[in-house]
Backbone as CSV, one residue per row, in Angstrom:
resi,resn,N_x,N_y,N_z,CA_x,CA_y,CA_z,C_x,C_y,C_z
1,UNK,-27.866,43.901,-2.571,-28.575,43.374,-3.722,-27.667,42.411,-4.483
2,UNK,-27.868,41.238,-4.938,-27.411,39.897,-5.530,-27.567,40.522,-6.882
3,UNK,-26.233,40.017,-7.796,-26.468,40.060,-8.965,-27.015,39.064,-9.427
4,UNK,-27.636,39.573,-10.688,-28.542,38.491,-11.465,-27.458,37.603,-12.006
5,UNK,-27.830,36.571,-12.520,-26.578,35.533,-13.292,-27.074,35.649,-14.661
6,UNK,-26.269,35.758,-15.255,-26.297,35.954,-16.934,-26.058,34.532,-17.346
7,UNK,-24.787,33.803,-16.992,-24.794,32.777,-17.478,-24.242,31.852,-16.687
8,UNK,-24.432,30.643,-15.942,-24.068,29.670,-15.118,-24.120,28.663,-15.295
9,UNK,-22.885,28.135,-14.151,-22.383,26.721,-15.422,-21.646,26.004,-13.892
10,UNK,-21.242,24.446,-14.370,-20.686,23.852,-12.969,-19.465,23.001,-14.150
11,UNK,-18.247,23.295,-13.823,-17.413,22.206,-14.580,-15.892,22.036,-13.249
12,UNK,-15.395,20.858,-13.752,-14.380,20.608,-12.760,-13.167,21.283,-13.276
13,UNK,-12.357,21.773,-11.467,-11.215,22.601,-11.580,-9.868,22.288,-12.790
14,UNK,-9.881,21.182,-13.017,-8.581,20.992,-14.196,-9.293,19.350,-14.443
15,UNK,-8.946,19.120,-15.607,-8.975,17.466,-16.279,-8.037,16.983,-15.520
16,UNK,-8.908,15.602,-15.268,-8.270,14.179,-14.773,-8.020,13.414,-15.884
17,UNK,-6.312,13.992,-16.247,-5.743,12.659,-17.049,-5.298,11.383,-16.217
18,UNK,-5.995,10.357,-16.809,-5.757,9.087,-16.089,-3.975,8.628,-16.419
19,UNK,-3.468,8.213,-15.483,-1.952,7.776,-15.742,-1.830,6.989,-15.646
20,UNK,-1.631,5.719,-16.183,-0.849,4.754,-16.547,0.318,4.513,-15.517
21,UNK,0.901,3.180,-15.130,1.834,2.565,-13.990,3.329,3.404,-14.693
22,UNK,3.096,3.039,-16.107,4.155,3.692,-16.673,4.442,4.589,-16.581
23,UNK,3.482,5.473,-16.942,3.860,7.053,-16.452,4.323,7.335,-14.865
24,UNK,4.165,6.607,-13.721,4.363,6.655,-13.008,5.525,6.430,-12.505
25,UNK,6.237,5.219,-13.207,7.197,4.620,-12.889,8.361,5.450,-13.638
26,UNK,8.009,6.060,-15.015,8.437,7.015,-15.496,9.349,8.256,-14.799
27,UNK,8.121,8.454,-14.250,8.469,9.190,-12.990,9.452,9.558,-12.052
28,UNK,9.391,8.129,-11.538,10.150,7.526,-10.373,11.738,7.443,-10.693
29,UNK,11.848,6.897,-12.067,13.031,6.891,-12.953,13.702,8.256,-12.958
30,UNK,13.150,8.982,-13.658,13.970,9.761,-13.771,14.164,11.058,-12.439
31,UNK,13.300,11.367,-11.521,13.415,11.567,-10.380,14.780,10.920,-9.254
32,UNK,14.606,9.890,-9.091,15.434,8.976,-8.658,17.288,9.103,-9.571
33,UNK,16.957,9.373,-10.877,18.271,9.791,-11.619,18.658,11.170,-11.299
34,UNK,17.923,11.946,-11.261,18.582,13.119,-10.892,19.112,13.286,-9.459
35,UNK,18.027,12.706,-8.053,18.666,12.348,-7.277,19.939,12.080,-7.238
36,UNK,20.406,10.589,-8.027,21.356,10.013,-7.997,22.700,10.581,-8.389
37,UNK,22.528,11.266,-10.075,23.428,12.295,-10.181,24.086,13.368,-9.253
38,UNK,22.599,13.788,-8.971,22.715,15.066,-7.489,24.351,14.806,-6.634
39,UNK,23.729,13.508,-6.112,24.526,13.343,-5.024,25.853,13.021,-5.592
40,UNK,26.051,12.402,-6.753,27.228,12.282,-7.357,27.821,12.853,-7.582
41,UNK,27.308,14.389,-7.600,28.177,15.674,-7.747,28.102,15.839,-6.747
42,UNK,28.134,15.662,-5.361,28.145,16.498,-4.081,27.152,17.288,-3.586
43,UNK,25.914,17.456,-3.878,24.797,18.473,-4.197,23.693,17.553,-3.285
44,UNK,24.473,17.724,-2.109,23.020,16.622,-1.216,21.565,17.411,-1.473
45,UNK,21.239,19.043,-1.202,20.512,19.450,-1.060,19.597,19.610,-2.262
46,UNK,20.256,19.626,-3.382,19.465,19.127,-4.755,18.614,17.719,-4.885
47,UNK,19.709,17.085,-4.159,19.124,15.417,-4.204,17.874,15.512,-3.337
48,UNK,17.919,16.038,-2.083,16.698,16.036,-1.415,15.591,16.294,-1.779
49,UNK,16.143,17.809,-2.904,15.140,18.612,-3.779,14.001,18.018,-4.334
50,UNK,15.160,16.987,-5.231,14.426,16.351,-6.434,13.613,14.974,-6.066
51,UNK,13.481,14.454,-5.278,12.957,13.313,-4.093,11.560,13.815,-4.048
52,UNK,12.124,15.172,-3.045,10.616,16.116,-2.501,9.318,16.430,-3.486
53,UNK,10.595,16.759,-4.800,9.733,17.544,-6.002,9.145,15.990,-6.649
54,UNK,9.685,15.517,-7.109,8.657,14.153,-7.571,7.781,13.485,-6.552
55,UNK,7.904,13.366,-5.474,6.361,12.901,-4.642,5.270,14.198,-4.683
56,UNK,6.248,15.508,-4.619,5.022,16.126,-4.879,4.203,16.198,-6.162
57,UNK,4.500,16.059,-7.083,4.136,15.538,-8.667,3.289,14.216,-8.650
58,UNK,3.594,13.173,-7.606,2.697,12.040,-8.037,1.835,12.281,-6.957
59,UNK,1.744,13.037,-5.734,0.777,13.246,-5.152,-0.440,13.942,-5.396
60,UNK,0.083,15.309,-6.187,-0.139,16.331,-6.900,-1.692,16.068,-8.151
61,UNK,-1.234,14.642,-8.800,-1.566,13.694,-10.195,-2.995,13.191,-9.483
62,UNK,-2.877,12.724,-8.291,-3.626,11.531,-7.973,-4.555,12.000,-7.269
63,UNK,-4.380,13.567,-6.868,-5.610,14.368,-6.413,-6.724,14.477,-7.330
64,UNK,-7.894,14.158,-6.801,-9.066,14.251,-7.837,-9.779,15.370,-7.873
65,UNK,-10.114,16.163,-9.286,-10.626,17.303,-9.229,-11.976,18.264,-8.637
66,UNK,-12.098,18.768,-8.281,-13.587,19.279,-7.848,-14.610,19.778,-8.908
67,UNK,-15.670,19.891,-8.373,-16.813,20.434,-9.273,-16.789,21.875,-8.415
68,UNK,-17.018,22.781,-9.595,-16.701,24.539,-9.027,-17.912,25.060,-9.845
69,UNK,-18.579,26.271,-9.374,-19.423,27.096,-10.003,-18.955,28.265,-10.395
70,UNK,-19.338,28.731,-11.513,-19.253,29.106,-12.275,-20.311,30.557,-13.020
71,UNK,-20.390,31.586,-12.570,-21.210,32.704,-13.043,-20.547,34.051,-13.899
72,UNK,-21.321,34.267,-15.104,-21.275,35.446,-15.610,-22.271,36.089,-15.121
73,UNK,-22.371,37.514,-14.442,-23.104,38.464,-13.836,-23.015,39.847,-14.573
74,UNK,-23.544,40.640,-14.284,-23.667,41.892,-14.831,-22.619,42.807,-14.437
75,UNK,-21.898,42.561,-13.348,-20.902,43.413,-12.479,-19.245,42.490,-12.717
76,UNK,-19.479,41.092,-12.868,-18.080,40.621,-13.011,-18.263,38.985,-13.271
77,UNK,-17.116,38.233,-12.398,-17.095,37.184,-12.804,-17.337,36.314,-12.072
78,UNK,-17.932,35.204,-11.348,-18.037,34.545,-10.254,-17.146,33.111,-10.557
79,UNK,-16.310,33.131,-9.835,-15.494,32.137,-9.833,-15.325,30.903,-8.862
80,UNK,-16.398,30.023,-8.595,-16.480,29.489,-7.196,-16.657,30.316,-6.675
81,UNK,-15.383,30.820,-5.333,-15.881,31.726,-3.871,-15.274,32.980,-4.400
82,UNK,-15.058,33.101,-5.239,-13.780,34.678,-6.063,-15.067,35.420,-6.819
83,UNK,-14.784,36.476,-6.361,-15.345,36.926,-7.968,-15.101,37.948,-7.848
84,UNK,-14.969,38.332,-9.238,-13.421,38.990,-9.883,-14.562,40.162,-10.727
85,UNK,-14.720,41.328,-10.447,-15.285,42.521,-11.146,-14.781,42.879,-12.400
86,UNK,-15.504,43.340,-13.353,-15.115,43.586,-14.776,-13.773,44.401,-14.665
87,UNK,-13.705,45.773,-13.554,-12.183,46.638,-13.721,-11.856,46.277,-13.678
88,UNK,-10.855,44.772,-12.584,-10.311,44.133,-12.739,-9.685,42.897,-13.460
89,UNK,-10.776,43.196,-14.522,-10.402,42.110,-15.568,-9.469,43.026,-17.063
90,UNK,-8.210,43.038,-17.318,-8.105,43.288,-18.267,-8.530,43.024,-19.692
91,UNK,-8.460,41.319,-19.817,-9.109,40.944,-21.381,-9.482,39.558,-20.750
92,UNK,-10.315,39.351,-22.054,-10.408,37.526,-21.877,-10.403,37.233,-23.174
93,UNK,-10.482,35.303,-23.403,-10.322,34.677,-24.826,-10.977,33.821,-24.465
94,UNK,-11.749,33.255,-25.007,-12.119,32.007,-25.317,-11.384,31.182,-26.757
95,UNK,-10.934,29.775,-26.161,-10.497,29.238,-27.275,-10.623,27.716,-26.869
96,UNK,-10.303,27.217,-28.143,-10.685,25.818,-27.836,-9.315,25.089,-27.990
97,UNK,-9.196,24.643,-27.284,-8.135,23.895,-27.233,-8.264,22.178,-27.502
98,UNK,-8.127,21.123,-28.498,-7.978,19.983,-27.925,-9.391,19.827,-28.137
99,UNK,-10.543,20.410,-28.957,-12.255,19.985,-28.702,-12.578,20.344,-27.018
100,UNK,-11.671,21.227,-26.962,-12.389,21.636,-25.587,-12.334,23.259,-25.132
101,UNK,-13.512,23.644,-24.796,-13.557,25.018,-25.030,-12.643,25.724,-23.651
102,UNK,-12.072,26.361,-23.297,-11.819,27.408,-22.334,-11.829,28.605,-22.292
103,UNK,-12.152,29.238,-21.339,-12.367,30.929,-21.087,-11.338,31.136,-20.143
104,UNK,-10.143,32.003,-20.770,-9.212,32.680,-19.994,-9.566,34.198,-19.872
105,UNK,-8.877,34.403,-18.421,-9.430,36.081,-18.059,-7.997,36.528,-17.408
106,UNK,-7.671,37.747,-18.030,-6.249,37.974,-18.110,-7.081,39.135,-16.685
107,UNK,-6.513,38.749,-15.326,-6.660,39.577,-14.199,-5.540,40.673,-14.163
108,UNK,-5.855,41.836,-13.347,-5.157,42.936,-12.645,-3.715,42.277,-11.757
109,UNK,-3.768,41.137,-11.247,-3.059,40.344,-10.668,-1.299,40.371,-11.406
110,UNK,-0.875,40.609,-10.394,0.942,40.762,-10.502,1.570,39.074,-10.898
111,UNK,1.048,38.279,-9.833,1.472,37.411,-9.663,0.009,35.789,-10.065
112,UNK,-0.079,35.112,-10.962,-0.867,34.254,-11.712,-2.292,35.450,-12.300
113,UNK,-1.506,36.290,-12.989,-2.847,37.217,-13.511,-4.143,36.272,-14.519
114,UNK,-3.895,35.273,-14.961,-4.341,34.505,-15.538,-4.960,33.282,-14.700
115,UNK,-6.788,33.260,-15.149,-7.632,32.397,-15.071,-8.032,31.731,-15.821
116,UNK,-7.767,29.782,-15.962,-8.592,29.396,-16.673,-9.616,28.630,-16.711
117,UNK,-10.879,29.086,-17.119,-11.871,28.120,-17.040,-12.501,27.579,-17.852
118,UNK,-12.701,26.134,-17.369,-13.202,25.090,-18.595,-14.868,25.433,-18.942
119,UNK,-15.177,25.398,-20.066,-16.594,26.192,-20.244,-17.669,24.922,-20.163
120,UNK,-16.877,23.198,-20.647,-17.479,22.120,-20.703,-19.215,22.088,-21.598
121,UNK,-20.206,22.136,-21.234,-21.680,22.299,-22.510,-21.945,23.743,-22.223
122,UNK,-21.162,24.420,-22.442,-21.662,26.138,-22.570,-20.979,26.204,-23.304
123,UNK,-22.387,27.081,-24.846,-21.503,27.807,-26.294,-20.754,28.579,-26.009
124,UNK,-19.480,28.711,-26.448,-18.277,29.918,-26.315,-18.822,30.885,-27.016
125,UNK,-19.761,30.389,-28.124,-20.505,32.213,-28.625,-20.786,32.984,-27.483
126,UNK,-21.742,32.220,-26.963,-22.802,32.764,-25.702,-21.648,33.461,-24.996
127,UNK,-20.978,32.652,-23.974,-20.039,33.807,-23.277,-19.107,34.659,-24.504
128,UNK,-18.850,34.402,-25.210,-18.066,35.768,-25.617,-18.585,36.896,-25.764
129,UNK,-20.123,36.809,-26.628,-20.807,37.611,-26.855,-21.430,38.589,-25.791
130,UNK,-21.433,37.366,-24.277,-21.711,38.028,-23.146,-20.831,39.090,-22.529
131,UNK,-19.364,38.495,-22.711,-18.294,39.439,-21.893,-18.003,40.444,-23.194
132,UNK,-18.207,40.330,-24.665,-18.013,41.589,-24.599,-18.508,42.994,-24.924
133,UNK,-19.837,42.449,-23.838,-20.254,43.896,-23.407,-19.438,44.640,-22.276
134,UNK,-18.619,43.783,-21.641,-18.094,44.552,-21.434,-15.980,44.934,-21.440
135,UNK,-15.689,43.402,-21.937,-14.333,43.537,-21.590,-14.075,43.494,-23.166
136,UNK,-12.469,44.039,-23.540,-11.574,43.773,-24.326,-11.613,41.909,-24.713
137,UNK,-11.514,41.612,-25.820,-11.135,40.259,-25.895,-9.968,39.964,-26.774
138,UNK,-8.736,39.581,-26.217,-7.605,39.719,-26.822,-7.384,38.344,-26.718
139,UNK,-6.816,37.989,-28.230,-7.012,35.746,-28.008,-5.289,35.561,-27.965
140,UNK,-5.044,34.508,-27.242,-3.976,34.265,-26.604,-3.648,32.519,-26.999
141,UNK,-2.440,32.870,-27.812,-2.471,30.878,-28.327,-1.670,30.077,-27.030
142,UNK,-1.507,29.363,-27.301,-1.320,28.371,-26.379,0.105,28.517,-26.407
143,UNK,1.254,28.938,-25.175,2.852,28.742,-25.286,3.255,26.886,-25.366
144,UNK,4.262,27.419,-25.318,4.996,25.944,-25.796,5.153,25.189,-24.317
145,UNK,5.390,25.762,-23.248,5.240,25.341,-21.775,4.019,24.802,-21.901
146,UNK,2.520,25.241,-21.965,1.642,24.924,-21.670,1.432,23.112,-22.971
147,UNK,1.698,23.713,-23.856,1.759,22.448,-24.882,2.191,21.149,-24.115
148,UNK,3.577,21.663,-23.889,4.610,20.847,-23.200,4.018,19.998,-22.031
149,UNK,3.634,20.703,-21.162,2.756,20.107,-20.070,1.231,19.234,-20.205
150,UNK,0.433,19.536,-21.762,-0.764,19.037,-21.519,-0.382,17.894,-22.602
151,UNK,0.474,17.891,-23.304,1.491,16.093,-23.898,2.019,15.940,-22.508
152,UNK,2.571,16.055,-21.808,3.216,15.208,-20.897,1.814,14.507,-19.993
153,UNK,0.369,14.897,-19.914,0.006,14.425,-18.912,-0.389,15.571,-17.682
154,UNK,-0.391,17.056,-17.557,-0.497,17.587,-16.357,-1.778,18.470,-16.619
């Protein structure tokens, strides 16, 4: 038997910040400096490191995001092809970040216990009010890493 959908929604996996040549070249700069240092200290295998790690960053950038579905159900969470049952959900938050709403769901998970999804034209009343029939909702501000990363561009 299919659960019913409570609330369904289609938004893409992470924002496409558009980047600029600059930011790119940005990039390249200081990538290329640490390289350079690297090797200046003797540290070939760092230098390689840091080469590897910045193409993977501008490759990383230039990937374009998907459209994913999205269900609140009576039994859990539908996450695209995941879906994640209420036991296994410890808490969630909705918050808005930036004029933009997100629903984080703090999972059972050891390792990235944390889901976030963009809610895009769905009221954050509506789902909160939905999940908490059944989960804990514990609100979670934004760390300084995550800050850090959504000023830089990621």
């Amino acid at each position: 038997m299919e659960d019913e959908s409570i609330i369904k929604w289609s938004s893409l996996e992470h924002d496409l910040e558009p980047k600029t040549s600059d930011w790119y070249i940005s990039l390249v700069v200081i990538g290329a400096s640490i390289a350079i240092a690297s090797i200046l200290a003797d540290n070939l295998l760092f230098a390689i490191f840091s080469v590897l790690a910045t193409a993977a960053i501008i490759l990383h950038t230039s990937v374009k995001p998907t459209m994913l579905d999205f269900e609140i159900t009576q039994h859990g969470i539908q996450a695209d092809k995941e879906f994640i049952p209420y036991p296994r959900i410890h808490s969630f938050c909705v918050r808005d970040i930036g004029g933009k709403n997100e629903l984080i769901i703090r999972t059972d998970k050891f390792i990235l216990p944390y889901v976030i999804i963009h809610l895009d034209d769905v009221p954050p009343g509506l789902v909160r009010n939905t999940l908490l029939r059944n989960l804990d909702e514990v609100y979670r501000i934004e760390s300084l890493p995550e800050k850090a990363l959504r000023y830089l561009g990621f």
